Phi, psi and omega in degrees: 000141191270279172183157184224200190182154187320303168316322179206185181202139183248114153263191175256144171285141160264183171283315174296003180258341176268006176305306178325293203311313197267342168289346197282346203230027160239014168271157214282330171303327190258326170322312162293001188266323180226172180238096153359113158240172180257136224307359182292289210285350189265310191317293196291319163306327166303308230272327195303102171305348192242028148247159187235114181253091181243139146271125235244122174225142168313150184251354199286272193307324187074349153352121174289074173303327200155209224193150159240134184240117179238131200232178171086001165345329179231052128326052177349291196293022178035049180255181147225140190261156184231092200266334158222183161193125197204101168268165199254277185286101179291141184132300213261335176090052184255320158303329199274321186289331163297305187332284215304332198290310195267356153298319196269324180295314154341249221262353164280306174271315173280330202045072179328142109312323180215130150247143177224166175199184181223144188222134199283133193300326194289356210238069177282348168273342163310295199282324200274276175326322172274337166300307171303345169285341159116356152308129196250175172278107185269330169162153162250144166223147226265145194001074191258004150226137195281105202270170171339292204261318196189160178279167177254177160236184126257145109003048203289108185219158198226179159196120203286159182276355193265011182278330182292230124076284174300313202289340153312309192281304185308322187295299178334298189281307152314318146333318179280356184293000000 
């Protein structure tokens, strides 16, 4: 076990975990969202020391929900990439509770300076979620992938650890309320 919450639990993905993986990210809702890699490439990623490979669970049910990817683990500069995050039942608030989980760890436990990450400008349920999340915007940068049809752009956006940290002390201080 990775780390959980009343709600959910991040283990490390096995190998026996990647069928999930790659179907959750050749279904046709995420597939446009992201670029698919193939079970070779998830494989050399368990094995990859500066990635972080999870899995997303129910913690009641044991229910496989998505998977999380992180990259920069030997990273000097104490940044992290937040290179996927792909939940299967969208909706439910399974994504916003993965945050809270790879946030307090990110910068509570490893002790981040920055996670950052990039969101295909069109992937407003996405984009909308990490705003809320405390992610900010950093630059876009315009049509830098070549999609089916036409290039996309991305999204570059971050969150620093003392924005974590303020954005703690206000959750803190509404609760207590």
């Amino acid at each position: 076990m990775f780390q959980e919450s009343k709600l959910l639990r991040l283990r490390y993905t096995t190998v026996n975990d990647l069928d999930f993986v790659c179907n959750l990210e050749s279904d046709k809702e995420n597939a446009q969202f992201i670029i698919p890699w193939s079970v070779d490439k998830h494989k050399k990623a368990l094995d990859n020391k500066d990635i972080l490979h999870l899995i997303i669970e129910d913690r009641t049910s044991n229910k496989l929900i998505g998977y999380i990817i992180i990259a920069g683990l030997v990273n000097p500069n104490n940044s992290l990439e937040l290179m996927r995050i792909t939940i299967a039942d969208k909706g439910k608030g399974y994504g916003k509770e993965s945050f809270k989980i790879i946030k307090k760890w990110a910068f509570m436990v490893f002790g981040a300076h920055r996670l950052w990450l990039d969101v295909k400008v069109n992937n407003l349920r996405a984009f909308n979620l990490y705003k809320k999340q405390g992610f900010l915007v950093e630059g876009t940068l315009r049509e830098c992938i070549k999609g089916e049809n036409e290039y996309e752009s991305l999204h570059v956006m971050s969150i620093l650890k003392r924005e974590y940290y303020e954005q703690e002390m206000v959750n803190q201080k509404t609760v207590g309320q």
